[in-house]
């Protein structure tokens, strides 16, 4: 079994910054793809940023230049540094990862979600 635990959400004023963290735990051999998605009220969940195990990062157009995704493979943790936050960034942010488990299977896991609210 694999769990993803997120932290770092909260309320911030426009122009402010937040850093989200997501740690994977359980019967993990290797973590591959890791990404952050978000879902605002009344909207579909969208990919915000992703980082493969050994490849280049990818960002939604709306966050380029403001958000930075990174990972610490030793800790099976992915981060999302969010700067210059805007009210339209308000959403529940979800961590996603594809994990190769000790059972010899690939497992796609989601975090529980963390609320980010950008408001004055």
mmCIF file of N, CA and C in Angstrom:
data_model
loop_
_atom_site.group_PDB
_atom_site.id
_atom_site.type_symbol
_atom_site.label_atom_id
_atom_site.label_comp_id
_atom_site.label_asym_id
_atom_site.label_seq_id
_atom_site.Cartn_x
_atom_site.Cartn_y
_atom_site.Cartn_z
ATOM 1 N N UNK A 1 0.843 -1.191 0.000
ATOM 2 C CA UNK A 1 0.000 0.000 0.000
ATOM 3 C C UNK A 1 0.878 1.240 0.000
ATOM 4 N N UNK A 2 0.414 2.267 -0.719
ATOM 5 C CA UNK A 2 1.169 3.506 -0.856
ATOM 6 C C UNK A 2 0.302 4.666 -0.389
ATOM 7 N N UNK A 3 0.889 5.557 0.388
ATOM 8 C CA UNK A 3 0.189 6.752 0.844
ATOM 9 C C UNK A 3 0.959 7.993 0.426
ATOM 10 N N UNK A 4 0.195 9.030 0.084
ATOM 11 C CA UNK A 4 0.775 10.348 -0.194
ATOM 12 C C UNK A 4 0.187 11.324 0.821
ATOM 13 N N UNK A 5 1.056 12.017 1.533
ATOM 14 C CA UNK A 5 0.608 12.967 2.545
ATOM 15 C C UNK A 5 1.107 14.352 2.164
ATOM 16 N N UNK A 6 0.158 15.275 2.007
ATOM 17 C CA UNK A 6 0.470 16.640 1.592
ATOM 18 C C UNK A 6 0.474 17.578 2.786
ATOM 19 N N UNK A 7 1.196 18.677 2.636
ATOM 20 C CA UNK A 7 1.206 19.724 3.647
ATOM 21 C C UNK A 7 1.589 21.038 2.989
ATOM 22 N N UNK A 8 1.290 22.141 3.677
ATOM 23 C CA UNK A 8 1.753 23.440 3.231
ATOM 24 C C UNK A 8 0.706 24.375 2.677
ATOM 25 N N UNK A 9 -0.533 23.930 2.572
ATOM 26 C CA UNK A 9 -1.556 24.832 2.068
ATOM 27 C C UNK A 9 -1.934 25.876 3.101
ATOM 28 N N UNK A 10 -2.824 26.802 2.689
ATOM 29 C CA UNK A 10 -3.263 27.821 3.612
ATOM 30 C C UNK A 10 -3.814 29.035 2.908
ATOM 31 N N UNK A 11 -3.969 30.111 3.677
ATOM 32 C CA UNK A 11 -4.477 31.376 3.175
ATOM 33 C C UNK A 11 -3.312 32.339 2.995
ATOM 34 N N UNK A 12 -3.258 32.969 1.827
ATOM 35 C CA UNK A 12 -2.181 33.908 1.539
ATOM 36 C C UNK A 12 -2.738 35.067 0.741
ATOM 37 N N UNK A 13 -2.142 36.233 0.887
ATOM 38 C CA UNK A 13 -2.574 37.402 0.138
ATOM 39 C C UNK A 13 -2.041 37.354 -1.293
ATOM 40 N N UNK A 14 -2.722 38.019 -2.214
ATOM 41 C CA UNK A 14 -2.204 38.092 -3.584
ATOM 42 C C UNK A 14 -0.773 38.609 -3.599
ATOM 43 N N UNK A 15 0.057 37.947 -4.419
ATOM 44 C CA UNK A 15 1.466 38.287 -4.474
ATOM 45 C C UNK A 15 2.328 37.503 -3.514
ATOM 46 N N UNK A 16 1.705 36.776 -2.627
ATOM 47 C CA UNK A 16 2.438 36.006 -1.626
ATOM 48 C C UNK A 16 2.923 34.673 -2.153
ATOM 49 N N UNK A 17 3.528 33.903 -1.249
ATOM 50 C CA UNK A 17 4.123 32.614 -1.617
ATOM 51 C C UNK A 17 3.687 31.518 -0.647
ATOM 52 N N UNK A 18 3.658 30.304 -1.162
ATOM 53 C CA UNK A 18 3.434 29.108 -0.366
ATOM 54 C C UNK A 18 4.290 27.989 -0.936
ATOM 55 N N UNK A 19 4.642 27.041 -0.076
ATOM 56 C CA UNK A 19 5.367 25.862 -0.530
ATOM 57 C C UNK A 19 4.608 24.616 -0.088
ATOM 58 N N UNK A 20 4.215 23.825 -1.074
ATOM 59 C CA UNK A 20 3.531 22.566 -0.792
ATOM 60 C C UNK A 20 4.541 21.418 -0.793
ATOM 61 N N UNK A 21 4.277 20.447 0.067
ATOM 62 C CA UNK A 21 5.107 19.239 0.120
ATOM 63 C C UNK A 21 4.208 18.016 0.044
ATOM 64 N N UNK A 22 4.740 16.954 -0.520
ATOM 65 C CA UNK A 22 3.998 15.696 -0.608
ATOM 66 C C UNK A 22 4.980 14.550 -0.461
ATOM 67 N N UNK A 23 4.792 13.763 0.590
ATOM 68 C CA UNK A 23 5.697 12.653 0.871
ATOM 69 C C UNK A 23 4.992 11.323 0.612
ATOM 70 N N UNK A 24 5.652 10.455 -0.131
ATOM 71 C CA UNK A 24 5.132 9.116 -0.404
ATOM 72 C C UNK A 24 5.733 8.124 0.587
ATOM 73 N N UNK A 25 4.897 7.212 1.052
ATOM 74 C CA UNK A 25 5.367 6.194 1.984
ATOM 75 C C UNK A 25 4.635 4.878 1.714
ATOM 76 N N UNK A 26 5.191 3.804 2.248
ATOM 77 C CA UNK A 26 4.587 2.493 2.057
ATOM 78 C C UNK A 26 5.582 1.532 1.434
ATOM 79 N N UNK A 27 5.061 0.546 0.719
ATOM 80 C CA UNK A 27 5.905 -0.496 0.143
ATOM 81 C C UNK A 27 6.471 -0.055 -1.203
ATOM 82 N N UNK A 28 7.365 0.923 -1.137
ATOM 83 C CA UNK A 28 7.883 1.587 -2.340
ATOM 84 C C UNK A 28 9.253 1.031 -2.711
ATOM 85 N N UNK A 29 9.403 0.687 -3.980
ATOM 86 C CA UNK A 29 10.726 0.372 -4.520
ATOM 87 C C UNK A 29 11.293 1.608 -5.201
ATOM 88 N N UNK A 30 10.436 2.240 -6.000
ATOM 89 C CA UNK A 30 10.875 3.414 -6.758
ATOM 90 C C UNK A 30 9.665 4.270 -7.085
ATOM 91 N N UNK A 31 9.856 5.597 -7.026
ATOM 92 C CA UNK A 31 8.804 6.534 -7.415
ATOM 93 C C UNK A 31 9.147 7.103 -8.779
ATOM 94 N N UNK A 32 8.225 7.010 -9.699
ATOM 95 C CA UNK A 32 8.429 7.551 -11.037
ATOM 96 C C UNK A 32 7.858 8.943 -11.143
ATOM 97 N N UNK A 33 6.820 9.074 -11.982
ATOM 98 C CA UNK A 33 6.158 10.353 -12.194
ATOM 99 C C UNK A 33 5.642 10.914 -10.873
ATOM 100 N N UNK A 34 5.843 12.228 -10.682
ATOM 101 C CA UNK A 34 5.221 12.940 -9.562
ATOM 102 C C UNK A 34 4.666 14.243 -10.112
ATOM 103 N N UNK A 35 3.498 14.617 -9.632
ATOM 104 C CA UNK A 35 2.894 15.820 -10.154
ATOM 105 C C UNK A 35 1.938 16.463 -9.169
ATOM 106 N N UNK A 36 1.604 17.697 -9.471
ATOM 107 C CA UNK A 36 0.621 18.455 -8.688
ATOM 108 C C UNK A 36 -0.536 18.824 -9.608
ATOM 109 N N UNK A 37 -1.733 18.580 -9.141
ATOM 110 C CA UNK A 37 -2.954 18.967 -9.826
ATOM 111 C C UNK A 37 -3.725 19.915 -8.907
ATOM 112 N N UNK A 38 -4.687 20.624 -9.481
ATOM 113 C CA UNK A 38 -5.555 21.456 -8.657
ATOM 114 C C UNK A 38 -6.969 21.423 -9.208
ATOM 115 N N UNK A 39 -7.902 21.652 -8.308
ATOM 116 C CA UNK A 39 -9.310 21.691 -8.693
ATOM 117 C C UNK A 39 -9.987 22.833 -7.958
ATOM 118 N N UNK A 40 -10.468 23.791 -8.743
ATOM 119 C CA UNK A 40 -11.213 24.916 -8.194
ATOM 120 C C UNK A 40 -12.701 24.573 -8.201
ATOM 121 N N UNK A 41 -13.506 25.241 -7.376
ATOM 122 C CA UNK A 41 -14.938 24.952 -7.329
ATOM 123 C C UNK A 41 -15.583 25.099 -8.706
ATOM 124 N N UNK A 42 -16.325 24.078 -9.115
ATOM 125 C CA UNK A 42 -17.032 24.120 -10.380
ATOM 126 C C UNK A 42 -16.169 23.869 -11.602
ATOM 127 N N UNK A 43 -14.897 23.535 -11.386
ATOM 128 C CA UNK A 43 -13.990 23.300 -12.511
ATOM 129 C C UNK A 43 -13.411 21.896 -12.457
ATOM 130 N N UNK A 44 -12.886 21.448 -13.601
ATOM 131 C CA UNK A 44 -12.240 20.144 -13.652
ATOM 132 C C UNK A 44 -10.850 20.212 -13.032
ATOM 133 N N UNK A 45 -10.399 19.061 -12.571
ATOM 134 C CA UNK A 45 -9.041 18.972 -12.042
ATOM 135 C C UNK A 45 -8.066 19.165 -13.195
ATOM 136 N N UNK A 46 -7.025 19.957 -12.970
ATOM 137 C CA UNK A 46 -6.050 20.237 -14.011
ATOM 138 C C UNK A 46 -4.636 20.002 -13.505
ATOM 139 N N UNK A 47 -3.756 19.615 -14.438
ATOM 140 C CA UNK A 47 -2.352 19.430 -14.101
ATOM 141 C C UNK A 47 -1.686 20.793 -13.963
ATOM 142 N N UNK A 48 -1.017 20.998 -12.857
ATOM 143 C CA UNK A 48 -0.307 22.247 -12.606
ATOM 144 C C UNK A 48 1.166 22.107 -12.984
ATOM 145 N N UNK A 49 1.802 21.044 -12.528
ATOM 146 C CA UNK A 49 3.225 20.829 -12.793
ATOM 147 C C UNK A 49 3.545 19.364 -12.589
ATOM 148 N N UNK A 50 4.538 18.878 -13.326
ATOM 149 C CA UNK A 50 4.942 17.484 -13.188
ATOM 150 C C UNK A 50 6.446 17.362 -13.313
ATOM 151 N N UNK A 51 6.958 16.260 -12.729
ATOM 152 C CA UNK A 51 8.396 16.013 -12.781
ATOM 153 C C UNK A 51 8.604 14.507 -12.799
ATOM 154 N N UNK A 52 9.068 13.971 -13.919
ATOM 155 C CA UNK A 52 9.367 12.540 -13.986
ATOM 156 C C UNK A 52 10.601 12.213 -13.134
ATOM 157 N N UNK A 53 10.897 10.938 -13.034
ATOM 158 C CA UNK A 53 12.024 10.533 -12.205
ATOM 159 C C UNK A 53 13.344 11.096 -12.715
ATOM 160 N N UNK A 54 13.484 11.125 -14.026
ATOM 161 C CA UNK A 54 14.770 11.606 -14.544
ATOM 162 C C UNK A 54 14.655 12.570 -15.699
ATOM 163 N N UNK A 55 13.469 13.115 -15.902
ATOM 164 C CA UNK A 55 13.273 13.978 -17.046
ATOM 165 C C UNK A 55 13.071 15.426 -16.685
ATOM 166 N N UNK A 56 12.610 16.175 -17.641
ATOM 167 C CA UNK A 56 12.430 17.601 -17.452
ATOM 168 C C UNK A 56 11.057 17.906 -16.864
ATOM 169 N N UNK A 57 10.950 19.066 -16.251
ATOM 170 C CA UNK A 57 9.695 19.481 -15.640
ATOM 171 C C UNK A 57 8.726 20.020 -16.685
ATOM 172 N N UNK A 58 7.460 20.041 -16.306
ATOM 173 C CA UNK A 58 6.417 20.535 -17.191
ATOM 174 C C UNK A 58 5.443 21.361 -16.373
ATOM 175 N N UNK A 59 4.969 22.487 -16.930
ATOM 176 C CA UNK A 59 4.087 23.386 -16.207
ATOM 177 C C UNK A 59 2.884 23.779 -17.059
ATOM 178 N N UNK A 60 1.778 24.028 -16.395
ATOM 179 C CA UNK A 60 0.643 24.645 -17.055
ATOM 180 C C UNK A 60 1.028 26.071 -17.435
ATOM 181 N N UNK A 61 0.488 26.540 -18.555
ATOM 182 C CA UNK A 61 0.837 27.892 -19.027
ATOM 183 C C UNK A 61 0.543 28.954 -17.965
ATOM 184 N N UNK A 62 -0.503 28.743 -17.192
ATOM 185 C CA UNK A 62 -0.935 29.759 -16.238
ATOM 186 C C UNK A 62 0.024 29.930 -15.059
ATOM 187 N N UNK A 63 0.956 28.990 -14.857
ATOM 188 C CA UNK A 63 1.849 29.087 -13.701
ATOM 189 C C UNK A 63 3.312 29.218 -14.100
ATOM 190 N N UNK A 64 3.598 29.221 -15.391
ATOM 191 C CA UNK A 64 4.992 29.334 -15.837
ATOM 192 C C UNK A 64 5.605 30.629 -15.316
ATOM 193 N N UNK A 65 6.815 30.483 -14.747
ATOM 194 C CA UNK A 65 7.513 31.642 -14.213
ATOM 195 C C UNK A 65 7.141 31.979 -12.786
ATOM 196 N N UNK A 66 6.090 31.344 -12.255
ATOM 197 C CA UNK A 66 5.663 31.627 -10.875
ATOM 198 C C UNK A 66 5.813 30.404 -9.971
ATOM 199 N N UNK A 67 5.568 29.222 -10.505
ATOM 200 C CA UNK A 67 5.626 27.979 -9.729
ATOM 201 C C UNK A 67 6.859 27.189 -10.130
ATOM 202 N N UNK A 68 7.432 26.474 -9.148
ATOM 203 C CA UNK A 68 8.561 25.595 -9.403
ATOM 204 C C UNK A 68 8.343 24.258 -8.713
ATOM 205 N N UNK A 69 8.419 23.185 -9.482
ATOM 206 C CA UNK A 69 8.292 21.842 -8.930
ATOM 207 C C UNK A 69 9.676 21.241 -8.772
ATOM 208 N N UNK A 70 9.868 20.507 -7.688
ATOM 209 C CA UNK A 70 11.142 19.833 -7.451
ATOM 210 C C UNK A 70 10.876 18.559 -6.651
ATOM 211 N N UNK A 71 11.889 17.703 -6.572
ATOM 212 C CA UNK A 71 11.700 16.464 -5.825
ATOM 213 C C UNK A 71 12.989 16.063 -5.130
ATOM 214 N N UNK A 72 12.818 15.329 -4.028
ATOM 215 C CA UNK A 72 13.931 14.748 -3.291
ATOM 216 C C UNK A 72 13.718 13.244 -3.326
ATOM 217 N N UNK A 73 14.443 12.566 -4.199
ATOM 218 C CA UNK A 73 14.230 11.136 -4.382
ATOM 219 C C UNK A 73 14.591 10.329 -3.134
ATOM 220 N N UNK A 74 15.536 10.814 -2.360
ATOM 221 C CA UNK A 74 15.920 10.097 -1.138
ATOM 222 C C UNK A 74 14.777 10.080 -0.125
ATOM 223 N N UNK A 75 13.934 11.105 -0.183
ATOM 224 C CA UNK A 75 12.802 11.219 0.744
ATOM 225 C C UNK A 75 11.469 10.880 0.092
ATOM 226 N N UNK A 76 11.499 10.507 -1.186
ATOM 227 C CA UNK A 76 10.257 10.236 -1.931
ATOM 228 C C UNK A 76 9.272 11.388 -1.777
ATOM 229 N N UNK A 77 9.772 12.595 -1.912
ATOM 230 C CA UNK A 77 8.983 13.796 -1.668
ATOM 231 C C UNK A 77 9.048 14.730 -2.861
ATOM 232 N N UNK A 78 7.899 15.335 -3.166
ATOM 233 C CA UNK A 78 7.821 16.338 -4.221
ATOM 234 C C UNK A 78 7.349 17.643 -3.600
ATOM 235 N N UNK A 79 7.863 18.744 -4.131
ATOM 236 C CA UNK A 79 7.545 20.071 -3.622
ATOM 237 C C UNK A 79 6.965 20.929 -4.738
ATOM 238 N N UNK A 80 6.168 21.923 -4.351
ATOM 239 C CA UNK A 80 5.685 22.923 -5.288
ATOM 240 C C UNK A 80 5.852 24.284 -4.624
ATOM 241 N N UNK A 81 6.829 25.039 -5.106
ATOM 242 C CA UNK A 81 7.034 26.404 -4.640
ATOM 243 C C UNK A 81 6.175 27.329 -5.485
ATOM 244 N N UNK A 82 5.272 28.047 -4.827
ATOM 245 C CA UNK A 82 4.327 28.912 -5.526
ATOM 246 C C UNK A 82 4.593 30.354 -5.128
ATOM 247 N N UNK A 83 5.006 31.158 -6.087
ATOM 248 C CA UNK A 83 5.276 32.576 -5.861
ATOM 249 C C UNK A 83 4.299 33.430 -6.658
ATOM 250 N N UNK A 84 4.226 34.697 -6.313
ATOM 251 C CA UNK A 84 3.353 35.649 -7.022
ATOM 252 C C UNK A 84 1.949 35.081 -7.181
ATOM 253 N N UNK A 85 1.414 34.582 -6.093
ATOM 254 C CA UNK A 85 0.105 33.931 -6.148
ATOM 255 C C UNK A 85 -0.998 34.915 -6.499
ATOM 256 N N UNK A 86 -1.976 34.407 -7.245
ATOM 257 C CA UNK A 86 -3.109 35.191 -7.702
ATOM 258 C C UNK A 86 -4.399 34.573 -7.165
ATOM 259 N N UNK A 87 -5.467 35.352 -7.077
ATOM 260 C CA UNK A 87 -6.742 34.779 -6.621
ATOM 261 C C UNK A 87 -7.184 33.585 -7.457
ATOM 262 N N UNK A 88 -6.867 33.591 -8.739
ATOM 263 C CA UNK A 88 -7.267 32.464 -9.593
ATOM 264 C C UNK A 88 -6.478 31.192 -9.330
ATOM 265 N N UNK A 89 -5.463 31.259 -8.473
ATOM 266 C CA UNK A 89 -4.743 30.050 -8.052
ATOM 267 C C UNK A 89 -5.471 29.332 -6.911
ATOM 268 N N UNK A 90 -6.529 29.942 -6.402
ATOM 269 C CA UNK A 90 -7.292 29.328 -5.316
ATOM 270 C C UNK A 90 -7.909 28.013 -5.774
ATOM 271 N N UNK A 91 -7.609 26.947 -5.034
ATOM 272 C CA UNK A 91 -8.077 25.612 -5.398
ATOM 273 C C UNK A 91 -7.625 24.624 -4.327
ATOM 274 N N UNK A 92 -8.139 23.412 -4.450
ATOM 275 C CA UNK A 92 -7.573 22.299 -3.688
ATOM 276 C C UNK A 92 -6.463 21.685 -4.544
ATOM 277 N N UNK A 93 -5.295 21.568 -3.969
ATOM 278 C CA UNK A 93 -4.131 21.036 -4.680
ATOM 279 C C UNK A 93 -3.905 19.587 -4.270
ATOM 280 N N UNK A 94 -3.746 18.733 -5.292
ATOM 281 C CA UNK A 94 -3.563 17.306 -5.069
ATOM 282 C C UNK A 94 -2.212 16.847 -5.609
ATOM 283 N N UNK A 95 -1.562 16.005 -4.842
ATOM 284 C CA UNK A 95 -0.330 15.377 -5.262
ATOM 285 C C UNK A 95 -0.660 14.032 -5.919
ATOM 286 N N UNK A 96 0.085 13.692 -6.958
ATOM 287 C CA UNK A 96 -0.089 12.411 -7.645
ATOM 288 C C UNK A 96 1.272 11.791 -7.891
ATOM 289 N N UNK A 97 1.354 10.473 -7.761
ATOM 290 C CA UNK A 97 2.618 9.795 -8.019
ATOM 291 C C UNK A 97 2.362 8.403 -8.564
ATOM 292 N N UNK A 98 3.272 7.951 -9.394
ATOM 293 C CA UNK A 98 3.251 6.571 -9.885
ATOM 294 C C UNK A 98 4.414 5.852 -9.219
ATOM 295 N N UNK A 99 4.081 4.779 -8.525
ATOM 296 C CA UNK A 99 5.051 4.106 -7.668
ATOM 297 C C UNK A 99 5.208 2.653 -8.102
ATOM 298 N N UNK A 100 6.446 2.197 -8.142
ATOM 299 C CA UNK A 100 6.717 0.766 -8.343
ATOM 300 C C UNK A 100 6.858 0.149 -6.963
ATOM 301 N N UNK A 101 5.981 -0.805 -6.651
ATOM 302 C CA UNK A 101 5.897 -1.317 -5.286
ATOM 303 C C UNK A 101 6.717 -2.582 -5.086
ATOM 304 N N UNK A 102 6.857 -2.959 -3.819
ATOM 305 C CA UNK A 102 7.587 -4.176 -3.479
ATOM 306 C C UNK A 102 6.871 -5.423 -3.970
ATOM 307 N N UNK A 103 5.583 -5.286 -4.284
ATOM 308 C CA UNK A 103 4.829 -6.408 -4.840
ATOM 309 C C UNK A 103 5.093 -6.596 -6.324
ATOM 310 N N UNK A 104 5.880 -5.687 -6.907
ATOM 311 C CA UNK A 104 6.210 -5.805 -8.315
ATOM 312 C C UNK A 104 5.169 -5.210 -9.233
ATOM 313 N N UNK A 105 4.358 -4.285 -8.704
ATOM 314 C CA UNK A 105 3.320 -3.646 -9.502
ATOM 315 C C UNK A 105 3.510 -2.132 -9.503
ATOM 316 N N UNK A 106 2.914 -1.490 -10.514
ATOM 317 C CA UNK A 106 2.880 -0.037 -10.557
ATOM 318 C C UNK A 106 1.569 0.422 -9.932
ATOM 319 N N UNK A 107 1.671 1.435 -9.108
ATOM 320 C CA UNK A 107 0.502 1.922 -8.371
ATOM 321 C C UNK A 107 0.407 3.428 -8.514
ATOM 322 N N UNK A 108 -0.744 3.904 -8.958
ATOM 323 C CA UNK A 108 -0.992 5.338 -9.034
ATOM 324 C C UNK A 108 -1.672 5.806 -7.769
ATOM 325 N N UNK A 109 -1.101 6.767 -7.092
ATOM 326 C CA UNK A 109 -1.635 7.226 -5.810
ATOM 327 C C UNK A 109 -1.930 8.719 -5.839
ATOM 328 N N UNK A 110 -2.929 9.104 -5.050
ATOM 329 C CA UNK A 110 -3.311 10.504 -4.882
ATOM 330 C C UNK A 110 -3.222 10.890 -3.416
ATOM 331 N N UNK A 111 -2.843 12.136 -3.176
ATOM 332 C CA UNK A 111 -2.912 12.673 -1.836
ATOM 333 C C UNK A 111 -4.335 13.082 -1.494
ATOM 334 N N UNK A 112 -4.538 13.500 -0.251
ATOM 335 C CA UNK A 112 -5.877 13.840 0.220
ATOM 336 C C UNK A 112 -6.299 15.236 -0.198
ATOM 337 N N UNK A 113 -5.362 16.032 -0.671
ATOM 338 C CA UNK A 113 -5.669 17.390 -1.096
ATOM 339 C C UNK A 113 -5.369 18.400 -0.001
ATOM 340 N N UNK A 114 -4.902 19.572 -0.407
ATOM 341 C CA UNK A 114 -4.645 20.654 0.541
ATOM 342 C C UNK A 114 -5.180 21.950 -0.061
ATOM 343 N N UNK A 115 -5.905 22.707 0.749
ATOM 344 C CA UNK A 115 -6.565 23.920 0.266
ATOM 345 C C UNK A 115 -5.569 25.071 0.192
ATOM 346 N N UNK A 116 -5.564 25.742 -0.947
ATOM 347 C CA UNK A 116 -4.805 26.983 -1.126
ATOM 348 C C UNK A 116 -5.811 28.077 -1.452
ATOM 349 N N UNK A 117 -5.823 29.128 -0.646
ATOM 350 C CA UNK A 117 -6.730 30.253 -0.847
ATOM 351 C C UNK A 117 -5.923 31.528 -0.953
ATOM 352 N N UNK A 118 -6.110 32.226 -2.060
ATOM 353 C CA UNK A 118 -5.398 33.487 -2.295
ATOM 354 C C UNK A 118 -6.437 34.603 -2.250
ATOM 355 N N UNK A 119 -6.352 35.414 -1.213
ATOM 356 C CA UNK A 119 -7.368 36.444 -1.012
ATOM 357 C C UNK A 119 -6.821 37.529 -0.106
ATOM 358 N N UNK A 120 -7.284 38.751 -0.343
ATOM 359 C CA UNK A 120 -6.904 39.862 0.521
ATOM 360 C C UNK A 120 -7.953 40.063 1.615
#
